[in-house]
PDB file of C-alpha atoms in Angstrom:
ATOM      1  CA  MET A   1      -4.175   6.272  26.490  1.00 43.00           C
ATOM      2  CA  PRO A   2      -5.332   4.212  23.335  1.00 49.00           C
ATOM      3  CA  LYS A   3      -4.546   5.071  19.924  1.00 49.00           C
ATOM      4  CA  ASP A   4      -8.115   4.154  18.771  1.00 49.00           C
ATOM      5  CA  VAL A   5     -10.447   6.665  19.842  1.00 48.00           C
ATOM      6  CA  PRO A   6     -14.211   5.616  19.954  1.00 57.00           C
ATOM      7  CA  PRO A   7     -16.601   7.684  17.867  1.00 74.00           C
ATOM      8  CA  ARG A   8     -18.532   8.309  21.329  1.00 86.00           C
ATOM      9  CA  TRP A   9     -15.473  10.207  22.600  1.00 88.00           C
ATOM     10  CA  ASP A  10     -15.240  12.263  19.738  1.00 89.00           C
ATOM     11  CA  ARG A  11     -18.726  13.474  19.994  1.00 89.00           C
ATOM     12  CA  ARG A  12     -18.337  14.135  23.620  1.00 92.00           C
ATOM     13  CA  MET A  13     -15.121  15.700  23.195  1.00 93.00           C
ATOM     14  CA  GLN A  14     -16.692  18.106  20.650  1.00 91.00           C
ATOM     15  CA  GLN A  15     -19.598  19.056  22.829  1.00 92.00           C
ATOM     16  CA  ARG A  16     -17.469  19.715  25.778  1.00 94.00           C
ATOM     17  CA  LEU A  17     -15.133  21.944  23.584  1.00 94.00           C
ATOM     18  CA  ALA A  18     -18.198  23.556  22.212  1.00 93.00           C
ATOM     19  CA  ARG A  19     -19.098  24.459  25.945  1.00 94.00           C
ATOM     20  CA  GLY A  20     -15.794  25.891  26.570  1.00 93.00           C
ATOM     21  CA  GLU A  21     -14.432  23.567  28.793  1.00 93.00           C
ATOM     22  CA  ALA A  22     -10.704  24.344  29.240  1.00 92.00           C
ATOM     23  CA  ALA A  23     -10.126  20.768  30.493  1.00 94.00           C
ATOM     24  CA  ALA A  24     -11.316  19.109  27.424  1.00 94.00           C
ATOM     25  CA  LEU A  25      -8.603  21.135  25.419  1.00 94.00           C
ATOM     26  CA  GLY A  26      -6.147  20.038  27.819  1.00 94.00           C
ATOM     27  CA  GLU A  27      -7.365  16.424  27.173  1.00 95.00           C
ATOM     28  CA  LEU A  28      -7.312  16.852  23.458  1.00 95.00           C
ATOM     29  CA  TYR A  29      -3.879  18.357  23.633  1.00 95.00           C
ATOM     30  CA  ASP A  30      -2.668  15.326  25.733  1.00 95.00           C
ATOM     31  CA  ARG A  31      -4.010  12.915  23.158  1.00 93.00           C
ATOM     32  CA  PHE A  32      -3.101  14.489  19.914  1.00 93.00           C
ATOM     33  CA  ALA A  33      -0.101  17.142  20.636  1.00 94.00           C
ATOM     34  CA  SER A  34       2.458  14.476  19.564  1.00 91.00           C
ATOM     35  CA  LEU A  35       0.629  13.594  16.549  1.00 90.00           C
ATOM     36  CA  VAL A  36       0.258  17.473  15.421  1.00 93.00           C
ATOM     37  CA  HIS A  37       3.720  18.103  16.212  1.00 94.00           C
ATOM     38  CA  SER A  38       5.240  15.047  14.309  1.00 89.00           C
ATOM     39  CA  LEU A  39       2.918  15.680  11.348  1.00 90.00           C
ATOM     40  CA  ALA A  40       3.946  19.528  11.041  1.00 92.00           C
ATOM     41  CA  HIS A  41       7.662  18.380  11.691  1.00 91.00           C
ATOM     42  CA  ARG A  42       7.767  16.000   8.856  1.00 87.00           C
ATOM     43  CA  VAL A  43       6.301  18.386   6.524  1.00 88.00           C
ATOM     44  CA  LEU A  44       8.114  21.271   7.636  1.00 89.00           C
ATOM     45  CA  GLY A  45      11.219  19.880   8.874  1.00 87.00           C
ATOM     46  CA  ASP A  46      11.688  22.678  11.417  1.00 89.00           C
ATOM     47  CA  GLU A  47      11.280  22.310  15.228  1.00 93.00           C
ATOM     48  CA  LYS A  48      10.004  25.803  15.717  1.00 95.00           C
ATOM     49  CA  ALA A  49       7.724  25.894  12.724  1.00 93.00           C
ATOM     50  CA  ALA A  50       6.137  22.651  14.037  1.00 94.00           C
ATOM     51  CA  ASP A  51       5.703  24.143  17.611  1.00 95.00           C
ATOM     52  CA  ARG A  52       4.044  27.449  16.180  1.00 95.00           C
ATOM     53  CA  ILE A  53       1.774  24.761  14.035  1.00 95.00           C
ATOM     54  CA  THR A  54       0.710  22.761  16.812  1.00 96.00           C
ATOM     55  CA  ARG A  55      -0.300  26.155  18.682  1.00 96.00           C
ATOM     56  CA  GLU A  56      -2.266  27.367  15.734  1.00 96.00           C
ATOM     57  CA  VAL A  57      -3.984  23.850  15.232  1.00 96.00           C
ATOM     58  CA  PHE A  58      -5.154  23.686  18.940  1.00 96.00           C
ATOM     59  CA  GLY A  59      -6.154  27.114  18.809  1.00 95.00           C
ATOM     60  CA  TYR A  60      -8.040  26.819  15.768  1.00 96.00           C
ATOM     61  CA  ILE A  61      -9.972  23.579  17.182  1.00 95.00           C
ATOM     62  CA  TRP A  62     -10.565  25.758  20.568  1.00 95.00           C
ATOM     63  CA  GLU A  63     -12.116  28.535  18.478  1.00 95.00           C
ATOM     64  CA  ASN A  64     -13.891  26.304  16.181  1.00 94.00           C
ATOM     65  CA  PRO A  65     -15.140  23.038  17.623  1.00 93.00           C
ATOM     66  CA  ASP A  66     -18.271  22.847  15.630  1.00 91.00           C
ATOM     67  CA  ALA A  67     -16.262  22.644  12.566  1.00 93.00           C
ATOM     68  CA  TYR A  68     -15.600  18.921  13.421  1.00 92.00           C
ATOM     69  CA  ASP A  69     -18.213  16.568  11.945  1.00 87.00           C
ATOM     70  CA  PRO A  70     -18.117  12.991  13.332  1.00 83.00           C
ATOM     71  CA  LYS A  71     -19.997  11.891  10.146  1.00 82.00           C
ATOM     72  CA  GLN A  72     -16.970  12.789   8.094  1.00 81.00           C
ATOM     73  CA  GLY A  73     -14.404  10.867  10.133  1.00 81.00           C
ATOM     74  CA  SER A  74     -12.826  10.526  13.336  1.00 85.00           C
ATOM     75  CA  MET A  75     -11.386  13.684  15.407  1.00 90.00           C
ATOM     76  CA  ARG A  76      -7.833  11.931  15.218  1.00 89.00           C
ATOM     77  CA  SER A  77      -8.175  12.322  11.422  1.00 86.00           C
ATOM     78  CA  TRP A  78      -9.769  15.479  11.408  1.00 91.00           C
ATOM     79  CA  VAL A  79      -6.989  17.079  13.645  1.00 93.00           C
ATOM     80  CA  ALA A  80      -4.391  15.546  11.332  1.00 90.00           C
ATOM     81  CA  ARG A  81      -6.048  16.883   8.240  1.00 88.00           C
ATOM     82  CA  ILE A  82      -6.082  20.221   9.872  1.00 93.00           C
ATOM     83  CA  THR A  83      -2.365  19.974  10.687  1.00 93.00           C
ATOM     84  CA  GLN A  84      -1.476  18.826   7.299  1.00 88.00           C
ATOM     85  CA  GLY A  85      -3.217  21.672   5.509  1.00 89.00           C
ATOM     86  CA  GLN A  86      -1.704  24.243   7.808  1.00 92.00           C
ATOM     87  CA  ALA A  87       1.791  22.955   7.463  1.00 91.00           C
ATOM     88  CA  VAL A  88       1.610  22.500   3.740  1.00 88.00           C
ATOM     89  CA  ALA A  89       0.251  26.032   3.518  1.00 89.00           C
ATOM     90  CA  ARG A  90       3.178  27.291   5.655  1.00 90.00           C
ATOM     91  CA  LEU A  91       5.733  25.253   3.418  1.00 87.00           C
ATOM     92  CA  ARG A  92       4.269  26.905   0.126  1.00 84.00           C
ATOM     93  CA  GLN A  93       4.633  30.220   1.842  1.00 84.00           C
ATOM     94  CA  ALA A  94       8.155  29.652   3.121  1.00 80.00           C
ATOM     95  CA  GLU A  95       9.408  28.046  -0.273  1.00 77.00           C
ATOM     96  CA  LEU A  96       7.615  30.418  -2.570  1.00 73.00           C
ATOM     97  CA  GLY A  97      10.220  32.375  -4.861  1.00 71.00           C
ATOM     98  CA  ARG A  98      12.905  29.663  -4.113  1.00 76.00           C
ATOM     99  CA  GLY A  99      12.699  27.932  -7.239  1.00 71.00           C
ATOM    100  CA  SER A 100      10.138  26.819 -10.214  1.00 75.00           C
ATOM    101  CA  ARG A 101       6.589  26.197  -9.324  1.00 77.00           C
ATOM    102  CA  GLU A 102       7.059  22.499 -10.352  1.00 81.00           C
ATOM    103  CA  GLU A 103       9.931  22.267  -7.693  1.00 79.00           C
ATOM    104  CA  LEU A 104       7.607  23.695  -5.338  1.00 77.00           C
ATOM    105  CA  GLU A 105       4.931  21.427  -5.827  1.00 80.00           C
ATOM    106  CA  GLN A 106       7.129  18.303  -5.842  1.00 81.00           C
ATOM    107  CA  LYS A 107       8.498  19.423  -2.443  1.00 80.00           C
ATOM    108  CA  VAL A 108       4.885  19.782  -1.196  1.00 80.00           C
ATOM    109  CA  ARG A 109       4.004  16.394  -2.670  1.00 81.00           C
ATOM    110  CA  SER A 110       6.856  14.739  -0.941  1.00 81.00           C
ATOM    111  CA  ALA A 111       6.268  16.667   2.285  1.00 80.00           C
ATOM    112  CA  ASN A 112       2.657  15.246   2.074  1.00 77.00           C
ATOM    113  CA  ALA A 113       3.504  11.767   1.261  1.00 79.00           C
ATOM    114  CA  ALA A 114       5.648  11.633   4.156  1.00 78.00           C
ATOM    115  CA  ALA A 115       3.368  13.072   6.410  1.00 78.00           C
ATOM    116  CA  ARG A 116       0.457  10.845   5.169  1.00 78.00           C
ATOM    117  CA  ALA A 117       2.965   7.748   5.830  1.00 79.00           C
ATOM    118  CA  ASP A 118       3.772   8.488   9.537  1.00 78.00           C
ATOM    119  CA  TYR A 119      -0.094   9.032  10.007  1.00 78.00           C
ATOM    120  CA  ILE A 120      -0.717   5.678   8.596  1.00 80.00           C
ATOM    121  CA  VAL A 121       1.632   4.015  10.469  1.00 79.00           C
ATOM    122  CA  THR A 122       0.693   5.564  13.783  1.00 75.00           C
ATOM    123  CA  SER A 123      -2.770   4.880  13.315  1.00 75.00           C
ATOM    124  CA  MET A 124      -2.483   1.354  12.161  1.00 80.00           C
ATOM    125  CA  PRO A 125      -3.413  -1.448  14.815  1.00 83.00           C
ATOM    126  CA  ALA A 126      -0.256  -2.398  16.818  1.00 83.00           C
ATOM    127  CA  PRO A 127       0.079  -5.765  15.569  1.00 88.00           C
ATOM    128  CA  LEU A 128       0.243  -4.624  11.873  1.00 86.00           C
ATOM    129  CA  ARG A 129       2.621  -1.865  13.115  1.00 85.00           C
ATOM    130  CA  ALA A 130       4.747  -4.347  14.956  1.00 89.00           C
ATOM    131  CA  ALA A 131       5.153  -6.436  12.005  1.00 90.00           C
ATOM    132  CA  LEU A 132       6.038  -3.675   9.529  1.00 87.00           C
ATOM    133  CA  GLU A 133       8.517  -2.394  12.360  1.00 86.00           C
ATOM    134  CA  LEU A 134      10.211  -5.843  12.317  1.00 88.00           C
ATOM    135  CA  ALA A 135      10.367  -6.151   8.555  1.00 87.00           C
ATOM    136  CA  TYR A 136      11.573  -2.475   8.242  1.00 80.00           C
ATOM    137  CA  PHE A 137      13.910  -1.797  10.848  1.00 81.00           C
ATOM    138  CA  LYS A 138      15.136  -5.047  12.044  1.00 87.00           C
ATOM    139  CA  ARG A 139      15.230  -6.650   8.180  1.00 88.00           C
ATOM    140  CA  ARG A 140      13.015  -9.551   9.182  1.00 89.00           C
ATOM    141  CA  ASP A 141      11.335 -11.602   6.582  1.00 89.00           C
ATOM    142  CA  TYR A 142       7.718 -12.979   7.162  1.00 89.00           C
ATOM    143  CA  ARG A 143       9.080 -16.069   8.777  1.00 92.00           C
ATOM    144  CA  GLN A 144      11.428 -14.350  11.011  1.00 93.00           C
ATOM    145  CA  ALA A 145       8.522 -11.857  11.950  1.00 91.00           C
ATOM    146  CA  ALA A 146       6.379 -14.749  12.788  1.00 92.00           C
ATOM    147  CA  ALA A 147       8.632 -16.159  15.264  1.00 94.00           C
ATOM    148  CA  ASP A 148       9.579 -12.711  16.775  1.00 93.00           C
ATOM    149  CA  LEU A 149       6.022 -12.181  17.085  1.00 92.00           C
ATOM    150  CA  GLN A 150       4.921 -15.838  18.173  1.00 94.00           C
ATOM    151  CA  ILE A 151       2.219 -16.131  15.137  1.00 94.00           C
ATOM    152  CA  SER A 152       1.871 -18.338  12.337  1.00 93.00           C
ATOM    153  CA  GLU A 153       3.829 -17.616   8.940  1.00 92.00           C
ATOM    154  CA  ASP A 154       0.443 -16.967   7.462  1.00 94.00           C
ATOM    155  CA  GLU A 155      -0.578 -14.480   9.881  1.00 93.00           C
ATOM    156  CA  ALA A 156       2.701 -12.541   9.658  1.00 91.00           C
ATOM    157  CA  ARG A 157       2.222 -12.688   5.912  1.00 92.00           C
ATOM    158  CA  ARG A 158      -1.171 -11.076   6.152  1.00 92.00           C
ATOM    159  CA  ARG A 159       0.002  -8.719   8.599  1.00 91.00           C
ATOM    160  CA  LEU A 160       2.843  -7.366   6.670  1.00 89.00           C
ATOM    161  CA  ARG A 161       0.854  -7.613   3.367  1.00 90.00           C
ATOM    162  CA  LEU A 162      -1.915  -5.422   5.033  1.00 89.00           C
ATOM    163  CA  GLY A 163       0.519  -3.069   6.556  1.00 86.00           C
ATOM    164  CA  LEU A 164       2.233  -2.448   3.194  1.00 86.00           C
ATOM    165  CA  GLN A 165      -1.225  -2.219   1.682  1.00 86.00           C
ATOM    166  CA  LEU A 166      -2.042   0.761   3.813  1.00 83.00           C
ATOM    167  CA  LEU A 167       1.322   2.422   3.454  1.00 80.00           C
ATOM    168  CA  SER A 168       0.837   2.398  -0.465  1.00 81.00           C
ATOM    169  CA  THR A 169      -2.035   4.762   0.089  1.00 78.00           C
ATOM    170  CA  ALA A 170       0.366   7.500   1.340  1.00 72.00           C
ATOM    171  CA  ASN A 171       1.457   8.241  -2.372  1.00 69.00           C
ATOM    172  CA  ALA A 172      -2.163   8.531  -3.298  1.00 67.00           C
ATOM    173  CA  LEU A 173      -3.281  12.105  -4.350  1.00 53.00           C
ATOM    174  CA  PRO A 174      -5.581  13.554  -1.887  1.00 51.00           C
ATOM    175  CA  GLN A 175      -9.320  13.846  -3.033  1.00 45.00           C
ATOM    176  CA  GLN A 176     -10.037  17.204  -4.815  1.00 38.00           C
ATOM    177  CA  ASP A 177     -13.563  17.171  -3.258  1.00 35.00           C
ATOM    178  CA  ALA A 178     -12.330  16.788   0.401  1.00 38.00           C
ATOM    179  CA  ALA A 179     -13.117  20.160   1.294  1.00 38.00           C
ATOM    180  CA  GLN A 180     -16.289  19.478   2.827  1.00 38.00           C
ATOM    181  CA  SER A 181     -18.254  21.721   5.310  1.00 36.00           C
ATOM    182  CA  GLY A 182     -17.358  21.680   8.561  1.00 40.00           C
ATOM    183  CA  TYR A 183     -13.572  20.827   8.126  1.00 41.00           C
ATOM    184  CA  GLY A 184     -12.007  24.620   8.423  1.00 43.00           C
ATOM    185  CA  PRO A 185     -11.247  27.052   6.425  1.00 43.00           C
ATOM    186  CA  ARG A 186      -8.787  26.625   3.243  1.00 44.00           C
ATOM    187  CA  GLU A 187      -5.643  26.980   5.030  1.00 46.00           C
ATOM    188  CA  TYR A 188      -6.727  24.761   7.847  1.00 43.00           C
ATOM    189  CA  GLY A 189      -6.692  21.359   6.311  1.00 43.00           C
ATOM    190  CA  THR A 190      -8.676  21.785   2.843  1.00 41.00           C
ATOM    191  CA  PRO A 191      -7.128  21.383  -0.395  1.00 38.00           C
ATOM    192  CA  ARG A 192      -5.981  24.189  -2.359  1.00 34.00           C
TER     193      ARG A 192
END
């Protein structure tokens, strides 16, 4: 299935979930389960905890389909936000009392940034992702990436620059006002 989910699909999916169509939940799961699991695993570093978060996220979506507001962004982003919030809450709970508050917050910030970076890379268009993967994993410069991708050097530079600009936002602190109505209870994806 394509990574880019059209807004119309998002609205239709929400309507199907609101009607209680189990097939809709299955389709949503097929499309986003790997995203949910990988984000949860990135934050928690634990396979069983990531499995638990995955079940909880899809359970929340099944029980609260009207919490999604297409005006606030794509369903993919909403699902990722719920996952990240739940995983961070679980991380905070697991780490409570294991060190200073500053150490805990640093660990949470690092896990958040890593999860956001993963989400950004998996969400970016394939041409940008391909250029970044060549540069990062295969240590190609823009000239070598251009040759490998059979594009101009200017286009390779543009793709790398844009991909890196997108990735640089992973370390940005989340907006404090992101707790908008329709995006679940505090423990499901909204900042503390």
